Amino acid sequence: AARMFLRLLSDVRWQVANPKWRRMTCSWRSTSSTAEPHPVSLPAQAQVVICGGGIMGTSVAYHLSKMGWTDIVLLEQGRLAAGTTRFCAGIVSTARHVSIELKMADYSNKLYQQLEQETGVKTGYMKTGSISLAQTQDRLISLKRIASSLNVMGIPCEIITPKQVAQLHPLINIHDLVGAMYVPEDALVSSANVSLALATAASRNGVQIHERTSVSHVSVQKGCVTGVETDRGQIQCQYFVNCAGQWAYELGHSGEETVNIPLHACEHFYLLTHPLKEPLASNLPTIVDPDGRIYIRNWQGGILSGGFEKNPKPLFTEGRNQLEIQNLQEDWDHFEPLLSALLRRMPDLEALQIMQLVNCPESFTPDMRCIMGESPTVRGYFVLAGMNSAGISYGGGAGKYLAEWMVNGYPSENVWPLDLKRFGTLQSSRTFLRHRVMEVMPLMCDLKVPRWDFQTGRQLRTSPLYDRLDAQGARWMEKHGFERVKYFVPPGKDLLDLDQSKTFYKPDWFDIVGSEVKCCKEAVCVIDMSSFTKFEISSTGDQALESLQYLFSNDLDVPVGHVVHTGMLNEKGGYENDCSIARLSKRSFFMISPTDQQVHCWAWLKNRLPDDSNLTMEDVTWKYTALNLIGPRAVDVLSELSYAPITPEHFPSLFCKEMSVGYANGIRVMSITHTGEPGFMLYIPIEYALHVYNEVMNMGQKYGIRNAGYYALRSLRIEKFFAFWGQDLDAFTTPMECGREFQVKLEKGMQFVGQEALLEQKQNGVYKRFTMFILEDHDTDMDLWPWWGEPIFRNGRYVGKTTSSAYSYTLERHVCLGFVQHFDEKTGEELVVTTDFINQGEYEIDIAGQRFQAKAKLYPFSSLFTHRRRKDEVELSGYQRE
């Protein structure tokens, strides 16, 4: 490899670079119908101003104009498609792990396929297919999981042998492969030309496009966008869309109100070669070799090959800016590992002449998913950026969903995994972003098995008990920047082996979590759940109650001290949030929500609560440490510590009372555990947290108390058929579809958001139903485990996907939760899902291409053994958050 590298390097150093590449990247501009030979004055006002003329900005403009919005101005600080879009490798790939990203890529592919015919602009679209290679069995399992998702979505895909790889691409070395995934409809395009085609179509529909116009800041009044300031004047507008790519972060910080857009640029390298002696066929499949960290595509008879190295180089941390991205400095030493991987995969390239090593910036986000949606702090300020080197794959679909969001108030699919509001201000630190993207870029190729965690930017938000729990063997994961315990490693266990245990099969923590679950059921456990989002809403009069009655589906006009499980619904009846609300007094409420709801829920309520100085909402997440005391002996521990009666007569289910625990006063104790097991949640002012924890642990010794983590919680809640928001529940899931009618008071005497949609569902029936599946013929020790996202088959036909899964130590079976739909076999039309439809089917769960029989249930398994369920059990069923 070293000899080949030196030969290739000498080609670069001693040959004059062919100007053909530079001509190719700019030749489209001569045909541009939107180019401005002389600056045209900007309009004084517009409905929408879009900043950024790359693939994202032009896609948003195109889709908005298609939906009838034409009073739009698109501003580009340089020339159209002169940013990252210009240097994009042009690979359109649908092989994605995240469902919404897969859907975006599939839509993009279909859009680009017909774009040339629609606009007359050549896009270079070529359906070549792609082959993802696997050098290990774990990688092949990962590909099989993706293939299962692609196939049920109607995207042709197959797992192939190394010999079949050689038949499809003769130059590929297959000696170290165990298999591959072939997606025949993946494609190649000229990214700049696609962007031009979208701009051309938008321009014909009335969109004004102005190049060489820089946005300096966005004007805001009363929390709403009012206009933009540019170097050529001001434009008043109602909506602003930040599609500024790697400059989106700085643009977000330049306005009158800061909009945090957490992304950071890294250098991205790829190689361009002269044509081979026998030029490569234009329809040769693109090769993705994740274990080698490279991709390879045909380029004008030669190849284009780049990758994601283990030691990336972040860019512009200090805020350096450029109008147009120039090809950055070549760095052959840095590229050498990728070049070596290329030569191992395609040995015949040894004598190939290199034309250029391209080095351009790509933007990456803290969780490897793109950013879209409306700002939580400024209404009318939308963002679409941070594509993690997949801009051309996502461009069409992302532009469509954002346009729908702006026009309709919501997109047509659940885009929460991509929503800007999944991040808080803590992720916008430049130091955090620089360190995180250095981890993210290599992860683009790393094998991501279930339950993996980021290693950078950790220990940022912690409970006051962090050090104490860590010393007792806590193993940590992170949610919304908050450290949470997965499980506790017993003394004497090999920590290193456990930390490195990453597999699609039975994990090494299986017995540890099992013992924690057993303790929760037989004795008492403590789980630190301080990461929950906590708001206090109060008023001088009845304003708080009246507002919350309108914004939540359940009846909150309950006696003081009662806790209500309720949904915060949208107009379609879907869950924007799933929470518990305790009535502290006649005019004060305490609201508990999932950890990742902190920004989303705050923005949702802030935008809908009346602007009344007598009504206040405070985020008190940081003020309280939350301990979950689970198990039949929890009542004994708490009664001894509080010297207060904790019997069901004095402390019924779903009740909240301020108590003393040990020496500490003002502890809010709630008789819920979020698992269906008996116990209490303790909300402790943080200055008392360590004292209360120590008292609980000391008093609990005689009752067999121990620490537990979220993995035990997950197992408990799933076997009790409890859904949680963000995975099982989302903005497209209603209470009627997941068996939560009892959490909705349709006749509570006043209207609430989503009421009409729920009344319609009650009358007409639902088109999907939340269902519990117990795997029947699955060997826990030998078979692949289900995690989430597995296709569900009923009588051999695809009917939905699992949303979460866990091993039930009680049933000694795997339990999957998911939604079942009913499609007409001939027309594909959605039909109402009835109880009989669920009960009369034969079900299978597809795990990486292998199907396992499953038994479907509409009620928790334990309730099947009782004739009558107690009211408080009914009140608890179906409720959980993480």
Tab-separated table of N, CA and C in Angstrom, residues 148-234:
chain	number	residue	atom	x	y	z
A	148	SER	N	-34.474	-4.750	6.052
A	148	SER	CA	-35.849	-5.047	6.462
A	148	SER	C	-36.723	-3.796	6.379
A	149	SER	N	-36.180	-2.671	6.843
A	149	SER	CA	-36.934	-1.412	6.794
A	149	SER	C	-37.167	-0.952	5.362
A	150	LEU	N	-36.143	-1.059	4.527
A	150	LEU	CA	-36.284	-0.638	3.128
A	150	LEU	C	-37.336	-1.480	2.412
A	151	ASN	N	-37.304	-2.775	2.619
A	151	ASN	CA	-38.221	-3.661	1.892
A	151	ASN	C	-39.676	-3.394	2.240
A	152	VAL	N	-39.983	-3.174	3.530
A	152	VAL	CA	-41.379	-2.937	3.891
A	152	VAL	C	-41.855	-1.565	3.432
A	153	MET	N	-40.921	-0.670	3.103
A	153	MET	CA	-41.303	0.629	2.566
A	153	MET	C	-41.415	0.609	1.048
A	154	GLY	N	-41.211	-0.552	0.457
A	154	GLY	CA	-41.338	-0.663	-0.993
A	154	GLY	C	-40.105	-0.255	-1.760
A	155	ILE	N	-38.967	-0.121	-1.073
A	155	ILE	CA	-37.706	0.221	-1.739
A	155	ILE	C	-36.953	-1.076	-2.001
A	156	PRO	N	-36.733	-1.449	-3.266
A	156	PRO	CA	-36.045	-2.710	-3.573
A	156	PRO	C	-34.684	-2.783	-2.870
A	157	CYS	N	-34.410	-3.918	-2.276
A	157	CYS	CA	-33.174	-4.078	-1.523
A	157	CYS	C	-32.949	-5.557	-1.278
A	158	GLU	N	-31.694	-6.009	-1.343
A	158	GLU	CA	-31.421	-7.409	-1.033
A	158	GLU	C	-30.039	-7.559	-0.410
A	159	ILE	N	-29.914	-8.563	0.436
A	159	ILE	CA	-28.613	-8.937	1.001
A	159	ILE	C	-27.963	-9.909	0.015
A	160	ILE	N	-26.719	-9.602	-0.384
A	160	ILE	CA	-26.060	-10.403	-1.424
A	160	ILE	C	-24.742	-10.975	-0.902
A	161	THR	N	-24.220	-11.959	-1.624
A	161	THR	CA	-22.971	-12.622	-1.248
A	161	THR	C	-21.781	-11.864	-1.833
A	162	PRO	N	-20.573	-12.108	-1.318
A	162	PRO	CA	-19.383	-11.473	-1.912
A	162	PRO	C	-19.245	-11.764	-3.410
A	163	LYS	N	-19.600	-12.977	-3.840
A	163	LYS	CA	-19.505	-13.290	-5.272
A	163	LYS	C	-20.434	-12.410	-6.089
A	164	GLN	N	-21.626	-12.131	-5.567
A	164	GLN	CA	-22.553	-11.254	-6.274
A	164	GLN	C	-22.034	-9.820	-6.322
A	165	VAL	N	-21.294	-9.417	-5.281
A	165	VAL	CA	-20.663	-8.087	-5.289
A	165	VAL	C	-19.692	-7.997	-6.460
A	166	ALA	N	-18.873	-9.047	-6.628
A	166	ALA	CA	-17.891	-9.058	-7.716
A	166	ALA	C	-18.556	-9.020	-9.081
A	167	GLN	N	-19.712	-9.644	-9.205
A	167	GLN	CA	-20.441	-9.609	-10.477
A	167	GLN	C	-20.975	-8.217	-10.774
A	168	LEU	N	-21.415	-7.521	-9.746
A	168	LEU	CA	-21.974	-6.177	-9.949
A	168	LEU	C	-20.882	-5.127	-10.129
A	169	HIS	N	-19.719	-5.338	-9.496
A	169	HIS	CA	-18.618	-4.368	-9.581
A	169	HIS	C	-17.312	-5.150	-9.653
A	170	PRO	N	-16.832	-5.483	-10.855
A	170	PRO	CA	-15.679	-6.383	-11.036
A	170	PRO	C	-14.380	-5.898	-10.404
A	171	LEU	N	-14.235	-4.588	-10.144
A	171	LEU	CA	-12.965	-4.082	-9.621
A	171	LEU	C	-12.850	-4.215	-8.106
A	172	ILE	N	-13.912	-4.660	-7.454
A	172	ILE	CA	-13.914	-4.717	-5.988
A	172	ILE	C	-13.236	-5.989	-5.492
A	173	ASN	N	-12.335	-5.825	-4.531
A	173	ASN	CA	-11.694	-6.947	-3.857
A	173	ASN	C	-12.655	-7.477	-2.795
A	174	ILE	N	-13.019	-8.746	-2.889
A	174	ILE	CA	-14.058	-9.293	-2.016
A	174	ILE	C	-13.513	-10.284	-0.988
A	175	HIS	N	-12.177	-10.437	-0.900
A	175	HIS	CA	-11.616	-11.524	-0.088
A	175	HIS	C	-11.950	-11.409	1.395
A	176	ASP	N	-12.186	-10.182	1.913
A	176	ASP	CA	-12.439	-10.015	3.345
A	176	ASP	C	-13.910	-9.740	3.657
A	177	LEU	N	-14.804	-9.918	2.667
A	177	LEU	CA	-16.222	-9.603	2.868
A	177	LEU	C	-17.007	-10.821	3.345
A	178	VAL	N	-18.022	-10.581	4.175
A	178	VAL	CA	-18.929	-11.656	4.589
A	178	VAL	C	-20.295	-11.503	3.930
A	179	GLY	N	-20.525	-10.381	3.269
A	179	GLY	CA	-21.798	-10.139	2.595
A	179	GLY	C	-21.927	-8.663	2.274
A	180	ALA	N	-23.088	-8.266	1.768
A	180	ALA	CA	-23.312	-6.866	1.389
A	180	ALA	C	-24.802	-6.629	1.223
A	181	MET	N	-25.166	-5.358	1.127
A	181	MET	CA	-26.552	-4.966	0.861
A	181	MET	C	-26.591	-4.194	-0.449
A	182	TYR	N	-27.462	-4.615	-1.348
A	182	TYR	CA	-27.581	-3.987	-2.668
A	182	TYR	C	-28.914	-3.257	-2.752
A	183	VAL	N	-28.846	-1.939	-3.020
A	183	VAL	CA	-30.048	-1.115	-3.193
A	183	VAL	C	-30.035	-0.608	-4.643
A	184	PRO	N	-30.744	-1.284	-5.558
A	184	PRO	CA	-30.604	-0.991	-6.988
A	184	PRO	C	-31.103	0.379	-7.433
A	185	GLU	N	-31.950	1.054	-6.631
A	185	GLU	CA	-32.518	2.322	-7.083
A	185	GLU	C	-31.806	3.551	-6.531
A	186	ASP	N	-30.738	3.367	-5.776
A	186	ASP	CA	-29.940	4.523	-5.364
A	186	ASP	C	-29.312	5.158	-6.600
A	187	ALA	N	-28.943	6.432	-6.487
A	187	ALA	CA	-28.585	7.179	-7.692
A	187	ALA	C	-27.407	8.119	-7.461
A	188	LEU	N	-26.939	8.706	-8.567
A	188	LEU	CA	-25.953	9.778	-8.557
A	188	LEU	C	-26.554	11.003	-9.232
A	189	VAL	N	-26.171	12.197	-8.759
A	189	VAL	CA	-26.610	13.445	-9.393
A	189	VAL	C	-25.462	14.443	-9.349
A	190	SER	N	-25.621	15.509	-10.102
A	190	SER	CA	-24.771	16.681	-9.929
A	190	SER	C	-25.483	17.589	-8.937
A	191	SER	N	-24.942	17.712	-7.747
A	191	SER	CA	-25.628	18.436	-6.675
A	191	SER	C	-25.906	19.888	-7.043
A	192	ALA	N	-24.911	20.536	-7.628
A	192	ALA	CA	-25.089	21.942	-8.002
A	192	ALA	C	-26.193	22.084	-9.037
A	193	ASN	N	-26.251	21.149	-9.971
A	193	ASN	CA	-27.283	21.231	-11.004
A	193	ASN	C	-28.675	20.965	-10.437
A	194	VAL	N	-28.776	20.058	-9.466
A	194	VAL	CA	-30.062	19.828	-8.807
A	194	VAL	C	-30.526	21.107	-8.120
A	195	SER	N	-29.601	21.766	-7.433
A	195	SER	CA	-29.937	23.015	-6.754
A	195	SER	C	-30.395	24.069	-7.760
A	196	LEU	N	-29.704	24.144	-8.894
A	196	LEU	CA	-30.097	25.088	-9.948
A	196	LEU	C	-31.478	24.769	-10.502
A	197	ALA	N	-31.758	23.480	-10.698
A	197	ALA	CA	-33.066	23.074	-11.219
A	197	ALA	C	-34.178	23.470	-10.256
A	198	LEU	N	-33.954	23.253	-8.959
A	198	LEU	CA	-34.951	23.640	-7.960
A	198	LEU	C	-35.145	25.153	-7.955
A	199	ALA	N	-34.038	25.900	-8.067
A	199	ALA	CA	-34.124	27.365	-8.110
A	199	ALA	C	-34.864	27.841	-9.352
A	200	THR	N	-34.607	27.178	-10.473
A	200	THR	CA	-35.271	27.552	-11.731
A	200	THR	C	-36.784	27.360	-11.615
A	201	ALA	N	-37.202	26.207	-11.066
A	201	ALA	CA	-38.629	25.943	-10.902
A	201	ALA	C	-39.262	26.939	-9.942
A	202	ALA	N	-38.564	27.232	-8.835
A	202	ALA	CA	-39.094	28.188	-7.864
A	202	ALA	C	-39.219	29.572	-8.482
A	203	SER	N	-38.205	29.962	-9.260
A	203	SER	CA	-38.223	31.273	-9.914
A	203	SER	C	-39.399	31.390	-10.877
A	204	ARG	N	-39.685	30.331	-11.608
A	204	ARG	CA	-40.830	30.350	-12.533
A	204	ARG	C	-42.154	30.491	-11.778
A	205	ASN	N	-42.154	29.996	-10.536
A	205	ASN	CA	-43.374	30.090	-9.727
A	205	ASN	C	-43.486	31.413	-8.980
A	206	GLY	N	-42.529	32.313	-9.202
A	206	GLY	CA	-42.639	33.649	-8.616
A	206	GLY	C	-41.652	33.968	-7.517
A	207	VAL	N	-40.809	33.013	-7.130
A	207	VAL	CA	-39.817	33.267	-6.088
A	207	VAL	C	-38.728	34.190	-6.638
A	208	GLN	N	-38.393	35.226	-5.879
A	208	GLN	CA	-37.299	36.120	-6.277
A	208	GLN	C	-35.988	35.605	-5.696
A	209	ILE	N	-34.944	35.539	-6.516
A	209	ILE	CA	-33.649	35.030	-6.069
A	209	ILE	C	-32.600	36.115	-6.266
A	210	HIS	N	-31.904	36.451	-5.183
A	210	HIS	CA	-30.880	37.503	-5.229
A	210	HIS	C	-29.557	36.929	-4.751
A	211	GLU	N	-28.578	36.875	-5.651
A	211	GLU	CA	-27.237	36.438	-5.284
A	211	GLU	C	-26.436	37.618	-4.730
A	212	ARG	N	-25.278	37.296	-4.160
A	212	ARG	CA	-24.360	38.297	-3.611
A	212	ARG	C	-25.085	39.278	-2.681
A	213	THR	N	-25.889	38.719	-1.806
A	213	THR	CA	-26.627	39.519	-0.821
A	213	THR	C	-26.494	38.831	0.529
A	214	SER	N	-25.868	39.502	1.462
A	214	SER	CA	-25.605	38.896	2.777
A	214	SER	C	-26.619	39.372	3.806
A	215	VAL	N	-27.086	38.443	4.630
A	215	VAL	CA	-27.966	38.775	5.747
A	215	VAL	C	-27.100	39.074	6.963
A	216	SER	N	-27.294	40.259	7.547
A	216	SER	CA	-26.496	40.618	8.727
A	216	SER	C	-27.198	40.225	10.017
A	217	HIS	N	-28.512	40.446	10.096
A	217	HIS	CA	-29.245	39.957	11.255
A	217	HIS	C	-30.739	39.939	10.983
A	218	VAL	N	-31.453	39.239	11.848
A	218	VAL	CA	-32.904	39.082	11.727
A	218	VAL	C	-33.567	39.957	12.784
A	219	SER	N	-34.537	40.759	12.372
A	219	SER	CA	-35.248	41.649	13.297
A	219	SER	C	-36.388	40.897	13.974
A	220	VAL	N	-36.531	41.129	15.265
A	220	VAL	CA	-37.546	40.428	16.059
A	220	VAL	C	-38.281	41.430	16.943
A	221	GLN	N	-39.600	41.312	16.996
A	221	GLN	CA	-40.407	42.111	17.915
A	221	GLN	C	-41.412	41.203	18.609
A	222	LYS	N	-41.487	41.308	19.933
A	222	LYS	CA	-42.415	40.508	20.731
A	222	LYS	C	-42.309	39.012	20.424
A	223	GLY	N	-41.065	38.563	20.210
A	223	GLY	CA	-40.826	37.145	20.000
A	223	GLY	C	-41.157	36.631	18.627
A	224	CYS	N	-41.418	37.533	17.658
A	224	CYS	CA	-41.769	37.119	16.292
A	224	CYS	C	-40.844	37.784	15.277
A	225	VAL	N	-40.554	37.068	14.193
A	225	VAL	CA	-39.756	37.640	13.104
A	225	VAL	C	-40.524	38.799	12.458
A	226	THR	N	-39.823	39.908	12.233
A	226	THR	CA	-40.448	41.050	11.540
A	226	THR	C	-39.701	41.448	10.273
A	227	GLY	N	-38.439	41.015	10.131
A	227	GLY	CA	-37.705	41.395	8.929
A	227	GLY	C	-36.260	40.959	9.004
A	228	VAL	N	-35.501	41.254	7.931
A	228	VAL	CA	-34.067	40.955	7.897
A	228	VAL	C	-33.302	42.178	7.414
A	229	GLU	N	-32.117	42.358	7.958
A	229	GLU	CA	-31.192	43.393	7.501
A	229	GLU	C	-30.152	42.740	6.601
A	230	THR	N	-29.927	43.305	5.411
A	230	THR	CA	-28.918	42.788	4.492
A	230	THR	C	-27.940	43.898	4.139
A	231	ASP	N	-26.874	43.538	3.431
A	231	ASP	CA	-25.924	44.560	2.991
A	231	ASP	C	-26.482	45.390	1.839
A	232	ARG	N	-27.702	45.090	1.407
A	232	ARG	CA	-28.343	45.863	0.328
A	232	ARG	C	-29.694	46.430	0.768
A	233	GLY	N	-29.915	46.448	2.077
A	233	GLY	CA	-31.157	47.027	2.560
A	233	GLY	C	-31.959	46.070	3.415
A	234	GLN	N	-33.111	46.561	3.860
A	234	GLN	CA	-33.961	45.792	4.767
A	234	GLN	C	-35.157	45.210	4.021
